[in-house]
Amino acid sequence: MELILFYIFGGIAIVASLGLVAGKNPVHSALFMVVVFFVVAALFVLLGAEFLAAAQILVYAGAIMVLFLFVIMLLRLQKEELRNTSRHAFQKFFGIVLSLVFAFQVIMIFRGGFFKGAMGNFPPDAVKGFGGNTEAVAAVLFTDYLFPFELTSAILLMAMVGAVVLTKKELK
Amino acid sequence: MVPQEHYLVLSAILFAIGATGVLVRRNAIVIFMCIELMLNAVNISLVAFSKQLNSMDGQVFVFFIMTVAAAEAAIGLAIMVSLFRNKETLNVDEINLMKW
């Protein structure tokens, strides 16, 4: 059952990301991107990461995609893509070939299956003992990773200030 | 129970599709979306490793990656708005301020 769901979601993810790359209209690409984000959230649920699935939908599908669509529609890019002034004739060919080679290599590495490591402290029973995935993530995030967590607030503040400064008409 | 390799292969395929988009597409916003796709592919493999190793560290990393992606989207789109204001285009072939 889980395997069937994985194949369904994985298939949707691949088809939607191909649509994202191949679509002529940026708005269509953005909508395919929303599909990919939702499917990735579903895969997170399959992997038992419910907190990240919720965060994925809130942050990516909710915030980032709205921002993308807002900018695309603000900048009226539809005619941009039609002009199509590619000066590099072999760019498409080489891009696709390079990516295929890359995917082939990485898949060959993964097929070996030699990814073993030190086991952590959170087997499924321990996660249940914490009260769920969200509590277990919080237990690690607010102890071992407290300082990086505080740094993310600085990153977000810088992003906010930077976005305001960059889009201002003229600086006084 | 899905074997971990399945998730890793799916992640590699999505990453390669995103890389293709970055190499092939000319529209800066679509290139940006492909970068987000690559970040998502990496997130899948991090969560898969986190499940296999019974550890929460991978999921915490994904949380940080999401934060950085949100900041990156805000800054990047702001750059594109100001770029479009100055150059009237988002085609990366026509944005050739640096000649070499």
Coordinates of C-alpha atoms in Angstrom, one line a residue:
Chain A
M1 CA 0.0 0.0 0.0
E2 CA 2.7 2.4 1.0
L3 CA 4.7 1.4 -2.1
I4 CA 1.8 2.1 -4.4
L5 CA 1.3 5.5 -2.8
F6 CA 5.0 6.2 -3.3
Y7 CA 4.8 5.3 -6.9
I8 CA 1.7 7.5 -7.5
F9 CA 3.2 10.5 -5.8
G10 CA 6.6 10.0 -7.3
G11 CA 5.1 9.8 -10.8
I12 CA 3.1 12.9 -10.2
A13 CA 6.2 14.7 -9.0
I14 CA 8.2 13.7 -12.1
V15 CA 5.5 14.6 -14.5
A16 CA 4.8 17.9 -12.8
S17 CA 8.5 18.9 -12.7
L18 CA 8.8 18.0 -16.4
G19 CA 5.9 20.3 -17.0
L20 CA 7.6 23.0 -15.0
V21 CA 10.8 22.8 -17.0
A22 CA 9.1 22.4 -20.4
G23 CA 6.2 24.9 -20.0
K24 CA 6.3 27.9 -22.3
N25 CA 4.2 30.2 -20.0
P26 CA 5.8 31.1 -16.7
V27 CA 2.4 31.1 -15.0
H28 CA 1.9 27.4 -16.0
S29 CA 5.4 26.7 -14.7
A30 CA 4.4 28.2 -11.4
L31 CA 1.2 26.2 -11.2
F32 CA 3.2 23.0 -11.9
M33 CA 5.5 24.0 -9.1
V34 CA 2.6 24.1 -6.7
V35 CA 1.7 20.5 -7.7
V36 CA 5.3 19.5 -7.0
F37 CA 5.3 21.1 -3.6
F38 CA 2.1 19.4 -2.6
V39 CA 3.4 16.0 -3.8
V40 CA 6.6 16.5 -1.9
A41 CA 4.5 17.3 1.2
A42 CA 2.7 14.0 0.7
L43 CA 6.1 12.2 0.4
F44 CA 7.1 13.7 3.8
V45 CA 3.9 12.3 5.3
L46 CA 4.8 8.9 3.9
L47 CA 8.3 9.3 5.5
G48 CA 6.7 10.1 8.9
A49 CA 7.7 13.8 8.9
E50 CA 4.3 15.3 9.5
F51 CA 5.6 18.6 10.8
L52 CA 7.7 19.2 7.7
A53 CA 4.7 18.3 5.5
A54 CA 2.7 21.0 7.2
A55 CA 5.6 23.5 7.0
Q56 CA 6.1 22.6 3.3
I57 CA 2.6 23.5 2.4
L58 CA 2.5 26.6 4.6
V59 CA 5.9 28.0 3.5
Y60 CA 6.3 26.8 -0.1
A61 CA 2.8 26.5 -1.5
G62 CA 1.4 29.2 0.7
A63 CA 4.1 31.9 0.8
I64 CA 6.8 31.3 -1.9
M65 CA 4.4 30.4 -4.7
V66 CA 2.2 33.4 -4.0
L67 CA 5.3 35.6 -4.2
F68 CA 6.3 34.0 -7.5
L69 CA 2.9 34.4 -9.1
F70 CA 2.6 37.9 -7.8
V71 CA 6.0 38.9 -9.5
I72 CA 5.2 37.0 -12.7
M73 CA 1.9 38.8 -13.1
L74 CA 3.4 42.1 -12.1
L75 CA 6.1 42.0 -14.7
R76 CA 3.9 40.8 -17.6
L77 CA 6.4 38.2 -18.8
Q78 CA 4.2 36.4 -21.3
K79 CA 5.7 38.0 -24.4
E80 CA 9.2 37.6 -23.0
E81 CA 9.2 33.9 -23.6
L82 CA 7.8 34.2 -27.1
R83 CA 10.7 36.4 -28.3
N84 CA 13.1 33.5 -27.7
T85 CA 16.4 34.9 -28.6
S86 CA 18.7 32.0 -27.8
R87 CA 22.2 32.7 -29.1
H88 CA 23.5 29.4 -28.0
A89 CA 22.4 26.8 -30.4
F90 CA 23.6 23.7 -28.6
Q91 CA 22.6 24.9 -25.1
K92 CA 19.5 22.8 -24.9
F93 CA 21.2 19.7 -26.2
F94 CA 24.2 20.0 -23.8
G95 CA 22.0 20.9 -20.8
I96 CA 19.8 17.8 -21.3
V97 CA 22.8 15.5 -21.9
L98 CA 24.7 16.8 -18.8
S99 CA 21.7 16.4 -16.6
L100 CA 21.1 12.8 -17.9
V101 CA 24.7 11.9 -17.2
F102 CA 24.4 13.4 -13.7
A103 CA 21.1 11.6 -12.9
F104 CA 22.6 8.3 -14.2
Q105 CA 25.7 8.7 -12.0
V106 CA 23.8 9.6 -8.8
I107 CA 21.3 6.7 -9.4
M108 CA 24.2 4.3 -9.9
I109 CA 25.7 5.4 -6.6
F110 CA 22.3 5.0 -4.8
R111 CA 21.8 1.6 -6.2
G112 CA 24.9 0.4 -4.3
G113 CA 23.0 1.0 -1.1
F114 CA 26.0 1.4 1.2
F115 CA 24.5 4.3 3.2
K116 CA 25.0 3.1 6.7
G117 CA 25.7 5.4 9.6
A118 CA 25.5 5.8 13.4
M119 CA 21.8 5.3 14.4
G120 CA 20.2 8.2 16.1
N121 CA 18.1 8.3 19.3
F122 CA 14.7 8.5 17.6
P123 CA 13.3 5.1 16.5
P124 CA 9.6 5.1 15.8
D125 CA 8.8 4.1 19.4
A126 CA 10.8 6.9 20.9
V127 CA 9.0 9.4 18.6
K128 CA 5.7 8.1 19.8
G129 CA 6.9 8.5 23.4
F130 CA 7.6 12.2 22.7
G131 CA 4.1 12.6 21.6
G132 CA 4.6 12.7 17.9
N133 CA 6.9 13.9 15.1
T134 CA 6.4 17.6 15.9
E135 CA 7.5 17.2 19.5
A136 CA 10.5 15.1 18.5
V137 CA 11.7 17.7 16.0
A138 CA 11.2 20.4 18.6
A139 CA 13.2 18.4 21.2
V140 CA 16.2 18.4 18.8
L141 CA 15.7 21.9 17.3
F142 CA 15.5 23.7 20.7
T143 CA 18.4 21.9 22.3
D144 CA 21.2 20.9 19.9
Y145 CA 20.3 23.4 17.2
L146 CA 19.2 26.3 19.3
F147 CA 21.9 28.7 18.0
P148 CA 21.3 28.0 14.3
F149 CA 17.6 28.4 15.0
E150 CA 18.3 31.8 16.4
L151 CA 20.5 32.6 13.3
T152 CA 17.6 31.9 11.0
S153 CA 15.7 34.8 12.5
A154 CA 18.6 37.0 11.6
I155 CA 18.5 35.6 8.0
L156 CA 14.8 36.3 7.7
L157 CA 15.2 39.8 9.1
M158 CA 18.0 40.5 6.5
A159 CA 15.8 39.1 3.7
M160 CA 13.0 41.4 4.8
V161 CA 15.2 44.5 4.9
G162 CA 16.9 43.5 1.6
A163 CA 13.7 43.0 -0.3
V164 CA 12.4 46.4 0.9
V165 CA 15.6 48.1 -0.1
L166 CA 15.9 46.4 -3.5
T167 CA 12.4 47.2 -4.6
K168 CA 12.3 50.8 -3.4
K169 CA 12.0 53.2 -6.2
E170 CA 14.9 55.4 -5.2
L171 CA 17.0 55.6 -2.1
K172 CA 17.2 58.9 -0.3
Chain B
M1 CA 7.5 -0.1 3.7
V2 CA 9.3 1.8 0.9
P3 CA 13.0 1.1 0.5
Q4 CA 15.2 4.1 1.1
E5 CA 16.8 3.8 -2.3
H6 CA 13.5 4.6 -3.9
Y7 CA 13.3 8.0 -2.2
L8 CA 17.0 8.7 -3.1
V9 CA 16.5 7.8 -6.8
L10 CA 13.3 10.0 -6.9
S11 CA 15.3 12.8 -5.3
A12 CA 18.1 12.4 -7.9
I13 CA 15.6 12.4 -10.8
L14 CA 13.9 15.6 -9.5
F15 CA 17.3 17.2 -8.9
A16 CA 18.4 16.4 -12.4
I17 CA 15.2 17.8 -13.9
G18 CA 15.7 21.0 -11.9
A19 CA 19.3 21.2 -13.1
T20 CA 18.1 20.8 -16.7
G21 CA 15.8 23.7 -16.2
V22 CA 18.5 25.9 -14.9
L23 CA 20.7 25.0 -17.9
V24 CA 18.1 25.2 -20.6
R25 CA 15.6 27.9 -19.7
R26 CA 16.2 31.5 -20.5
N27 CA 13.6 33.1 -18.3
A28 CA 15.1 34.2 -15.0
I29 CA 12.0 33.5 -12.9
V30 CA 11.7 29.9 -14.3
I31 CA 15.3 29.3 -13.5
F32 CA 14.6 30.5 -10.0
M33 CA 11.7 28.0 -9.8
C34 CA 14.0 25.2 -11.0
I35 CA 16.4 26.1 -8.1
E36 CA 13.5 25.7 -5.7
L37 CA 12.8 22.3 -7.3
M38 CA 16.4 21.3 -6.7
L39 CA 16.1 22.4 -3.0
N40 CA 13.0 20.3 -2.7
A41 CA 14.7 17.2 -4.2
V42 CA 17.5 17.5 -1.6
N43 CA 14.9 17.9 1.2
I44 CA 13.3 14.5 0.1
S45 CA 16.7 12.7 0.4
L46 CA 17.5 14.4 3.8
V47 CA 14.1 13.2 5.2
A48 CA 14.7 9.7 3.8
F49 CA 18.1 9.5 5.5
S50 CA 16.6 10.9 8.7
K51 CA 14.0 8.1 8.7
Q52 CA 16.6 5.4 7.9
L53 CA 19.0 6.4 10.6
N54 CA 16.3 7.0 13.3
S55 CA 17.5 10.6 13.7
M56 CA 15.7 13.9 13.8
D57 CA 18.8 15.9 12.6
G58 CA 17.8 15.5 8.9
Q59 CA 14.4 17.0 9.5
V60 CA 15.9 19.9 11.4
F61 CA 18.2 20.5 8.4
V62 CA 15.2 20.5 6.1
F63 CA 13.6 23.1 8.4
F64 CA 16.6 25.3 8.0
I65 CA 16.7 24.8 4.2
M66 CA 13.1 25.9 4.0
T67 CA 14.0 29.1 5.9
V68 CA 16.9 29.8 3.6
A69 CA 14.7 29.1 0.6
A70 CA 12.1 31.5 1.8
A71 CA 14.7 34.3 2.3
E72 CA 16.2 33.5 -1.1
A73 CA 12.9 33.7 -2.8
A74 CA 12.1 37.1 -1.3
I75 CA 15.6 38.6 -2.1
G76 CA 15.8 37.0 -5.6
L77 CA 12.4 38.2 -6.6
A78 CA 13.2 41.6 -5.3
I79 CA 16.3 41.6 -7.5
M80 CA 14.3 40.5 -10.5
V81 CA 11.8 43.3 -10.0
S82 CA 14.5 45.9 -9.9
L83 CA 16.3 44.3 -12.8
F84 CA 13.1 44.4 -14.9
R85 CA 12.7 48.0 -14.0
N86 CA 16.2 48.8 -15.3
K87 CA 16.6 46.5 -18.3
E88 CA 12.9 45.8 -19.3
T89 CA 13.7 42.1 -19.7
L90 CA 14.2 39.0 -17.7
N91 CA 15.8 36.9 -20.4
V92 CA 19.2 35.9 -19.1
D93 CA 20.8 36.1 -22.5
E94 CA 20.0 39.8 -22.7
I95 CA 21.2 40.6 -19.2
N96 CA 24.9 40.7 -20.1
L97 CA 26.3 43.5 -18.0
M98 CA 29.4 41.5 -17.3
K99 CA 31.0 40.8 -20.7
W100 CA 33.0 37.8 -19.8

